XYZ file of N, CA and C in Angstrom:
663
model
N 82.162 131.646 94.595
C 83.746 131.463 94.896
C 84.333 131.740 96.264
N 85.193 130.808 96.575
C 86.143 130.499 98.158
C 86.817 132.159 97.975
N 87.150 132.957 99.332
C 87.791 133.747 99.880
C 89.293 133.088 100.099
N 90.267 133.212 99.294
C 91.969 132.875 99.995
C 92.694 133.873 100.413
N 92.855 133.264 101.280
C 94.123 134.747 102.277
C 95.196 134.253 102.090
N 96.861 134.299 101.944
C 97.895 133.456 102.284
C 98.518 134.502 103.588
N 98.973 133.263 103.977
C 100.117 133.908 105.376
C 101.361 133.334 105.303
N 101.990 134.400 105.368
C 103.522 134.210 105.534
C 104.256 134.520 106.377
N 104.949 133.527 107.381
C 106.084 134.132 108.228
C 107.507 134.747 107.787
N 107.757 135.432 108.037
C 108.906 135.841 107.217
C 110.434 136.350 108.162
N 111.274 136.367 107.975
C 112.679 136.629 108.543
C 113.342 137.053 107.865
N 113.821 138.428 108.000
C 115.355 139.135 107.334
C 114.604 138.548 105.522
N 113.598 138.932 105.003
C 113.904 138.242 103.434
C 113.989 139.216 102.673
N 115.052 138.765 101.658
C 115.490 139.171 100.891
C 115.222 139.463 99.555
N 115.577 139.607 98.349
C 115.294 139.886 97.059
C 113.708 138.436 96.151
N 114.365 137.359 96.925
C 113.374 136.594 96.473
C 112.148 136.244 96.840
N 111.682 137.442 98.333
C 110.652 137.246 98.786
C 109.737 138.638 97.780
N 110.231 139.504 97.260
C 110.252 139.750 95.419
C 109.633 139.097 95.021
N 110.116 138.266 94.400
C 109.400 137.399 93.126
C 108.398 136.366 93.498
N 108.545 135.954 94.802
C 107.262 135.360 95.614
C 105.853 136.554 95.406
N 106.228 137.530 95.865
C 104.583 138.403 95.669
C 104.488 138.756 94.315
N 105.561 138.745 93.657
C 105.111 139.041 92.055
C 104.316 137.227 91.264
N 104.905 136.080 92.062
C 103.857 135.078 92.016
C 102.855 135.129 91.986
N 102.701 135.530 93.877
C 101.568 135.065 94.227
C 99.974 136.410 93.406
N 100.343 137.444 92.948
C 99.585 138.510 92.019
C 99.345 137.919 90.706
N 100.542 137.010 90.212
C 100.210 136.631 89.148
C 99.520 135.440 88.993
N 99.078 134.880 90.120
C 98.412 133.167 89.816
C 96.441 133.993 88.906
N 96.652 132.848 89.313
C 95.124 132.747 88.008
C 94.256 132.635 88.920
N 93.651 132.765 89.948
C 92.847 132.974 91.425
C 93.217 133.704 92.152
N 92.126 134.977 92.301
C 92.303 136.265 92.762
C 91.946 135.553 94.469
N 93.434 137.032 95.054
C 93.671 136.356 96.044
C 92.961 137.471 97.007
N 92.643 137.191 98.517
C 92.016 138.526 99.151
C 92.937 139.122 100.046
N 93.957 138.550 100.502
C 94.740 139.079 100.945
C 96.051 138.509 100.526
N 97.330 138.904 101.375
C 98.353 138.653 101.575
C 98.739 138.946 103.273
N 99.183 138.453 103.998
C 99.378 139.110 105.904
C 100.882 138.112 105.796
N 101.863 138.900 106.135
C 103.029 138.984 106.496
C 103.059 139.044 107.892
N 103.427 138.018 108.368
C 103.610 138.074 109.484
C 105.520 138.264 110.316
N 105.430 139.472 110.073
C 107.520 139.594 109.972
C 107.700 139.045 111.380
N 109.119 139.016 111.598
C 109.731 138.529 112.853
C 110.943 139.793 112.899
N 110.896 141.077 113.746
C 111.783 142.148 113.812
C 111.224 143.154 112.937
N 110.682 144.063 113.304
C 110.660 145.265 112.355
C 111.552 146.174 111.453
N 112.582 145.906 112.283
C 113.784 146.738 111.827
C 114.587 145.784 110.284
N 114.058 144.222 110.471
C 114.532 143.531 109.455
C 113.779 143.601 108.252
N 113.002 144.548 108.023
C 112.103 144.178 107.137
C 112.368 145.301 106.420
N 112.705 144.874 104.842
C 112.853 145.992 103.843
C 111.474 146.309 103.234
N 111.033 147.797 103.297
C 109.824 147.786 102.455
C 109.938 147.978 101.081
N 110.927 148.098 100.635
C 111.256 148.087 99.545
C 110.597 146.784 98.535
N 110.658 145.337 99.151
C 110.240 144.512 98.957
C 109.053 144.339 98.382
N 107.803 145.373 98.644
C 106.657 145.218 97.753
C 106.748 146.496 96.563
N 107.982 146.366 96.589
C 108.087 147.471 95.346
C 107.527 146.542 94.071
N 107.949 145.584 94.076
C 107.666 144.875 92.725
C 106.698 144.323 92.251
N 105.409 144.974 92.938
C 104.192 144.630 93.123
C 102.910 145.404 92.110
N 101.879 145.698 91.585
C 101.334 146.633 91.161
C 100.661 147.387 93.128
N 100.145 148.567 92.582
C 99.624 149.424 93.959
C 98.578 148.702 94.394
N 97.558 148.313 93.437
C 96.056 147.285 93.497
C 96.685 146.395 94.587
N 97.605 145.626 94.416
C 98.365 144.145 94.514
C 98.721 144.733 96.205
N 99.040 145.695 96.330
C 99.926 146.103 97.606
C 99.296 146.711 98.210
N 98.027 146.721 97.989
C 96.598 147.020 99.111
C 96.043 145.923 99.536
N 96.214 144.678 99.152
C 96.162 143.712 99.651
C 97.012 143.298 100.505
N 98.213 143.328 100.741
C 99.210 143.411 101.490
C 98.973 143.602 102.986
N 99.191 143.276 104.215
C 98.951 143.147 105.257
C 100.409 142.610 106.192
N 100.782 143.469 106.674
C 102.036 143.496 107.435
C 102.201 143.702 108.656
N 102.487 142.844 109.433
C 102.648 142.446 110.520
C 103.682 142.384 111.545
N 104.169 142.945 112.813
C 105.693 142.771 113.079
C 105.173 141.831 114.656
N 106.501 141.100 115.006
C 106.589 140.327 115.927
C 107.958 140.381 116.376
N 108.236 140.150 117.615
C 109.795 140.244 118.161
C 110.575 138.976 118.107
N 111.678 138.794 118.062
C 112.277 137.026 118.164
C 111.194 136.404 119.250
N 111.210 137.373 120.453
C 111.053 136.245 122.002
C 109.518 136.280 121.362
N 108.626 136.505 120.758
C 107.275 136.607 120.412
C 107.094 135.407 119.510
N 108.065 135.440 118.668
C 108.024 134.603 117.686
C 107.886 132.744 117.783
N 107.364 132.239 117.170
C 106.778 130.600 117.657
C 106.355 130.167 115.997
N 106.927 129.002 115.653
C 105.951 128.236 114.562
C 104.913 128.223 114.303
N 103.593 127.548 115.604
C 102.845 127.706 116.123
C 101.637 128.525 116.117
N 102.426 129.645 117.221
C 101.492 130.718 117.647
C 101.366 132.108 116.867
N 102.945 132.269 116.164
C 102.583 133.282 114.408
C 102.282 133.307 113.513
N 101.724 131.881 113.432
C 101.160 131.324 111.931
C 99.516 131.874 112.718
N 99.047 131.559 113.636
C 97.977 131.559 114.611
C 97.714 132.569 114.409
N 98.647 133.971 115.003
C 97.972 134.924 115.043
C 97.737 135.475 113.089
N 98.609 135.105 112.578
C 98.205 135.424 110.947
C 96.613 134.953 110.405
N 96.427 134.277 111.067
C 94.850 133.817 110.883
C 94.146 134.452 111.796
N 94.217 135.535 112.599
C 92.885 136.386 113.477
C 92.909 137.870 112.775
N 93.673 137.874 111.502
C 93.724 138.689 110.532
C 93.169 138.622 109.295
N 92.697 137.552 108.904
C 91.857 136.978 107.506
C 90.657 136.332 108.400
N 89.638 137.032 107.372
C 88.490 136.304 107.514
C 87.694 135.120 106.252
N 89.019 134.673 105.451
C 88.747 133.920 104.044
C 88.140 132.685 104.672
N 87.655 131.792 103.574
C 87.669 130.580 103.372
C 88.578 129.750 104.024
N 89.310 129.708 102.959
C 90.668 129.254 102.798
C 91.848 130.258 103.304
N 92.967 129.345 103.770
C 93.997 130.169 103.928
C 95.132 129.174 103.670
N 95.937 129.965 103.130
C 97.082 128.707 102.435
C 98.466 129.623 102.984
N 99.177 128.939 103.713
C 100.337 129.062 104.481
C 101.436 128.634 103.647
N 102.775 129.755 103.531
C 103.638 129.661 102.959
C 105.142 129.549 103.424
N 106.104 129.584 103.181
C 107.204 129.856 104.197
C 108.205 130.857 102.810
N 108.729 131.666 103.398
C 109.406 133.042 102.750
C 110.196 132.583 101.429
N 110.378 131.536 101.583
C 111.367 130.996 100.697
C 110.931 129.819 99.914
N 109.363 129.458 99.604
C 109.044 128.643 99.023
C 108.704 129.536 97.691
N 108.659 129.234 96.646
C 108.575 129.906 94.988
C 107.691 128.727 94.308
N 106.529 129.657 93.960
C 105.500 128.899 93.182
C 105.515 128.515 91.711
N 105.936 127.522 91.088
C 105.954 126.997 89.857
C 105.489 127.783 89.041
N 104.340 127.959 88.837
C 103.268 128.562 88.244
C 102.586 129.528 88.259
N 101.442 129.305 87.697
C 100.248 130.785 87.868
C 99.375 129.518 88.344
N 99.462 128.505 88.763
C 98.526 127.871 88.731
C 98.519 127.105 90.721
N 99.342 127.562 91.370
C 99.428 126.843 92.642
C 97.975 126.969 93.172
N 97.592 128.495 93.428
C 96.542 128.289 94.130
C 95.203 127.915 93.345
N 95.223 127.783 92.189
C 93.946 127.188 92.076
C 93.694 125.655 91.839
N 94.974 124.750 92.520
C 95.357 123.428 92.596
C 95.012 123.122 93.378
N 95.638 123.986 94.660
C 95.350 124.143 96.060
C 93.998 124.049 96.641
N 93.183 124.715 95.780
C 91.734 125.207 96.161
C 91.131 124.151 95.728
N 91.276 123.448 94.479
C 90.727 122.497 93.997
C 90.724 121.606 95.414
N 91.714 120.962 95.466
C 91.909 119.721 96.159
C 91.049 119.947 97.817
N 90.973 120.987 97.942
C 89.811 121.078 99.273
C 88.843 121.032 98.932
N 88.111 120.775 97.852
C 86.833 120.767 97.017
C 86.435 119.586 98.119
N 86.769 118.509 98.147
C 86.364 117.631 99.003
C 85.774 117.977 100.311
N 84.681 117.427 100.682
C 84.253 117.809 101.907
C 85.015 117.023 103.142
N 85.428 116.036 102.761
C 86.021 115.313 104.213
C 87.578 115.991 104.711
N 88.421 117.175 103.087
C 89.362 117.413 103.118
C 89.753 118.772 104.298
N 90.544 118.051 104.851
C 91.039 119.615 106.101
C 92.101 120.433 105.557
N 92.897 119.964 104.729
C 93.537 120.533 104.624
C 94.811 119.996 103.130
N 95.404 120.739 102.451
C 96.273 120.398 101.187
C 97.718 121.136 101.609
N 98.104 120.228 100.497
C 99.634 120.097 100.687
C 100.325 120.459 99.491
N 101.460 120.979 98.847
C 101.536 121.279 97.493
C 102.846 120.169 97.244
N 103.311 119.951 96.398
C 104.594 119.330 95.781
C 105.938 120.183 96.283
N 106.684 119.604 96.404
C 108.310 120.762 96.742
C 108.714 120.268 95.835
N 109.404 120.657 94.828
C 110.244 120.185 93.910
C 111.849 121.097 93.869
N 112.956 120.148 93.938
C 114.110 120.749 94.356
C 114.906 121.954 93.179
N 115.294 122.569 93.674
C 116.038 123.825 92.914
C 117.212 123.127 92.219
N 117.055 123.755 91.320
C 118.452 123.148 90.200
C 119.880 122.804 90.919
N 119.664 123.429 91.595
C 121.568 123.774 92.776
C 121.416 122.814 93.417
N 120.663 122.035 93.877
C 120.546 121.330 94.832
C 121.536 119.859 94.825
N 121.430 119.551 96.166
C 122.765 118.223 96.216
C 121.859 117.160 95.664
N 122.124 115.756 96.002
C 121.405 114.775 95.900
C 120.611 114.581 96.861
N 121.289 114.798 98.309
C 120.453 114.356 99.117
C 119.249 115.349 99.339
N 119.157 116.435 98.701
C 118.181 117.487 98.932
C 116.870 116.488 97.786
N 117.645 116.172 96.598
C 116.757 116.250 95.193
C 115.727 114.795 95.576
N 116.525 113.508 96.194
C 116.127 112.564 96.936
C 114.767 112.824 97.946
N 115.276 113.330 98.939
C 114.122 113.639 99.881
C 113.028 114.456 99.395
N 113.286 115.366 98.523
C 111.827 115.566 97.668
C 110.831 114.377 96.900
N 112.207 113.954 96.294
C 111.329 112.735 95.351
C 110.670 112.076 95.978
N 111.110 111.575 97.432
C 110.565 110.733 98.359
C 109.684 110.857 98.815
N 109.599 112.252 99.510
C 108.436 112.738 100.311
C 107.520 113.248 99.364
N 107.541 113.939 98.068
C 107.017 114.753 97.423
C 106.766 114.046 96.363
N 106.148 112.537 96.003
C 106.107 111.811 94.724
C 105.447 112.978 93.558
N 105.174 112.156 92.023
C 104.060 112.880 91.306
C 102.791 112.308 91.518
N 102.042 111.497 91.590
C 100.806 111.393 91.922
C 100.295 111.892 93.309
N 99.086 112.353 92.999
C 98.489 113.053 94.030
C 97.296 111.956 95.150
N 97.125 111.922 96.360
C 96.855 111.130 97.054
C 95.897 111.925 98.059
N 94.977 111.142 98.778
C 94.413 111.757 100.223
C 94.611 110.770 101.061
N 94.682 111.045 102.255
C 95.151 110.001 103.335
C 94.061 110.594 104.510
N 93.702 109.513 105.071
C 92.711 109.462 106.478
C 93.209 108.055 107.291
N 91.983 108.289 108.004
C 92.661 107.503 109.222
C 92.831 106.121 108.725
N 92.379 105.623 108.345
C 92.070 104.173 107.011
C 94.175 103.905 106.821
N 94.513 104.694 106.385
C 95.896 104.604 105.710
C 96.821 104.862 107.217
N 96.727 104.160 108.657
C 97.528 104.428 109.817
C 98.225 103.369 109.652
N 97.847 102.362 109.261
C 98.193 100.922 109.525
C 99.170 100.648 108.575
N 98.939 101.144 106.494
C 99.699 100.817 105.889
C 101.313 102.279 105.565
N 100.657 103.562 106.301
C 101.897 104.356 106.093
C 102.363 104.775 107.207
N 101.943 104.559 108.585
C 102.517 104.951 110.067
C 102.248 106.412 110.243
N 103.718 106.653 110.657
C 103.460 108.195 110.795
C 103.479 109.281 109.965
N 103.809 108.777 108.715
C 103.467 109.250 106.941
C 102.134 109.945 106.795
N 101.184 109.156 107.701
C 99.568 109.317 107.523
C 99.508 110.946 107.804
N 100.313 111.332 108.705
C 99.981 112.951 109.229
C 101.205 113.801 108.445
N 101.770 113.127 107.286
C 102.934 114.417 106.909
C 101.840 115.413 106.282
N 102.677 116.504 106.552
C 101.973 117.701 106.217
C 103.300 118.835 106.042
N 102.793 119.572 105.183
C 104.257 120.897 104.980
C 103.636 121.922 104.989
N 104.137 123.119 105.581
C 103.676 124.476 105.741
C 104.538 125.149 105.061
N 105.383 124.381 104.129
C 106.225 125.281 103.210
C 104.942 125.778 102.091
N 104.423 125.080 101.962
C 102.743 125.597 101.023
C 101.928 124.923 101.609
N 100.575 125.222 101.964
C 99.646 124.388 102.160
C 98.183 125.638 102.667
N 97.181 124.688 101.994
C 95.946 125.296 102.155
C 94.831 124.568 103.377
N 94.478 125.645 103.886
C 93.595 125.168 105.487
C 92.668 125.314 105.111
N 91.539 124.621 105.063
C 89.559 125.179 105.398
C 89.712 125.919 106.802
N 89.195 127.120 106.638
C 88.911 127.370 108.067
C 88.187 127.255 108.750
N 86.842 126.994 108.671
C 85.939 126.320 109.578
C 86.439 125.578 110.251
N 87.082 124.093 109.529
C 87.488 122.998 110.412
C 88.939 123.853 111.286
N 89.832 124.121 110.326
C 91.064 124.862 111.731
C 90.378 125.347 112.899
N 88.955 126.439 112.985
C 88.687 126.756 114.223
C 88.142 125.576 115.003
N 87.310 125.072 114.424
C 86.909 123.910 115.096
C 87.682 122.976 116.048
N 89.208 122.985 115.463
C 89.929 121.743 115.845
C 90.584 122.950 116.677
N 90.549 124.157 116.916
C 91.226 125.242 117.846
C 92.852 125.508 116.838
N 93.112 125.159 115.883
C 94.474 125.555 114.994
C 95.404 125.355 115.690
N 96.775 126.108 114.709
C 98.074 125.629 115.832
C 98.125 124.962 117.094
N 99.127 124.318 117.355
C 99.780 124.285 118.938
C 100.566 125.586 118.981
N 100.311 126.239 119.769
C 100.695 127.443 120.229
C 101.649 127.042 121.063
N 102.867 126.698 121.473
C 104.333 127.034 121.547
C 104.345 125.190 121.017
N 105.807 125.648 119.818
C 106.845 124.528 119.734
C 107.376 124.807 118.333
N 108.772 124.387 118.878
C 109.616 124.788 117.840
C 109.719 124.196 116.687
N 109.503 123.607 115.968
C 109.253 122.413 114.519
C 107.368 121.666 114.162
N 107.174 121.686 113.483
C 106.259 120.469 113.451
C 104.969 120.867 113.820
N 104.260 122.102 113.624
C 103.046 122.175 113.737
C 102.152 122.228 112.469
N 102.629 121.713 111.415
C 101.572 121.280 110.261
C 101.699 120.072 110.879
N 102.118 118.901 110.804
C 102.012 118.070 111.243
C 101.044 117.602 113.039
N 101.802 118.248 113.734
C 100.583 117.808 114.941
C 99.080 118.481 114.182
N 99.199 119.377 113.734
C 97.700 119.673 113.061
C 96.961 118.861 112.716
N 98.030 118.337 111.660
C 96.829 117.102 110.456
C 96.659 115.818 111.733
N 98.081 115.699 112.735
C 96.977 114.443 112.647
C 96.037 114.546 113.200
N 95.697 115.418 114.186
C 94.548 116.120 114.620
C 93.165 115.830 113.816
N 93.375 116.595 112.613
C 92.464 116.525 111.919
C 91.995 114.730 111.835
N 93.360 113.872 111.015
C 92.887 113.000 110.749
C 92.502 111.776 112.242
N 92.511 112.092 113.430
C 92.271 111.402 114.318
C 90.539 112.069 114.440
N 90.013 112.995 113.947
C 88.952 114.081 114.118
C 88.158 113.580 113.122
N 88.740 112.510 111.680
C 87.696 111.830 111.168
C 88.195 112.580 109.324
N 89.349 113.797 109.844
C 89.120 114.440 108.648
C 89.967 113.419 107.544
N 90.477 114.267 105.790
C 91.475 114.151 105.222
C 92.650 114.982 105.550
N 93.535 114.474 104.644
C 94.760 115.543 103.974
C 95.124 114.975 102.976
N 95.131 115.934 102.337
C 95.373 116.078 100.676
C 96.352 116.757 100.071
N 97.152 115.694 99.290
C 98.530 116.018 98.520
C 98.301 116.101 97.466
N 98.435 117.822 97.059
C 98.148 118.101 95.260
C 99.054 118.233 94.886
N 99.455 116.670 93.984
C 100.723 116.633 93.588
C 100.787 117.891 92.064
N 99.942 118.512 91.663
C 99.748 119.068 90.284
C 100.155 121.012 90.800
N 99.762 121.540 92.224
C 100.703 122.563 92.763
C 101.935 122.304 93.091
N 102.475 122.896 92.465
C 104.417 123.014 93.300
C 104.677 124.213 93.465
N 105.984 123.860 94.475
C 106.622 124.821 94.439
C 107.982 124.250 94.767
N 108.706 125.750 94.488
C 110.592 125.118 93.860
C 110.700 125.902 95.446
N 111.288 124.850 96.250
C 111.753 124.639 97.619
C 112.742 123.677 98.583
N 114.212 124.095 98.581
C 115.088 123.145 99.379
C 116.203 123.937 99.790
N 117.064 123.335 100.069
C 118.058 123.909 100.867
C 119.489 123.122 100.545
N 120.830 123.563 100.304
C 121.878 123.363 100.538
C 122.801 123.367 101.728
N 122.338 122.474 103.351
C 122.632 122.844 104.373
C 123.607 121.807 104.309
N 124.669 121.965 105.025
C 125.944 121.561 105.320
C 125.761 120.208 106.486
N 126.635 119.823 106.383
C 126.097 118.091 107.561
C 125.927 119.196 108.941
N 126.769 120.063 109.398
C 126.642 120.157 110.658
C 124.994 121.347 110.593
N 124.558 121.955 109.457
C 123.051 122.574 109.473
C 122.327 121.546 109.676
């Protein structure tokens, strides 16, 4: 049995975060730890942990960074230093597992030796606009697939597509590749994916592993 940790960067999490923790506790694969990398110690309400059992709460590590210290790559990488798991599942605070099989399906996708990362399918929320729904349908189709360097001519930059909204990483390959870039405002996931593809590994898209995640941004946003 592989040991699995979840690593979640957080910033001013609200009630949905409690639901996320509850869904992680409900997974049919037991988790080793949930590591929360929170930005701003004063911005985290400890009551958000009240919705899980005492035994699951003991699995939760809460670490704080300042706004000045936060970085999409560096903060996630810092989370890995608190983990000794075989697989590391990165999620965002607004991604909600659709069911209790999310972790199981992602771990299954990592069983192939060549696969370094497996990312989940994102489904738009019911109140999402047409642009969000169309984007999710395009980027996250119904069929699973595995991408390698051989797909570069066919898929172009989409070969490197991978989303840390919900993606599981093999620890040994992550460490061998040096982990996430330490200074980046976004796309630490695709930068890492490009590196592992170029190194001869594969990226798996697990369509049966689903999270509910979308935004209703305005044009300015």
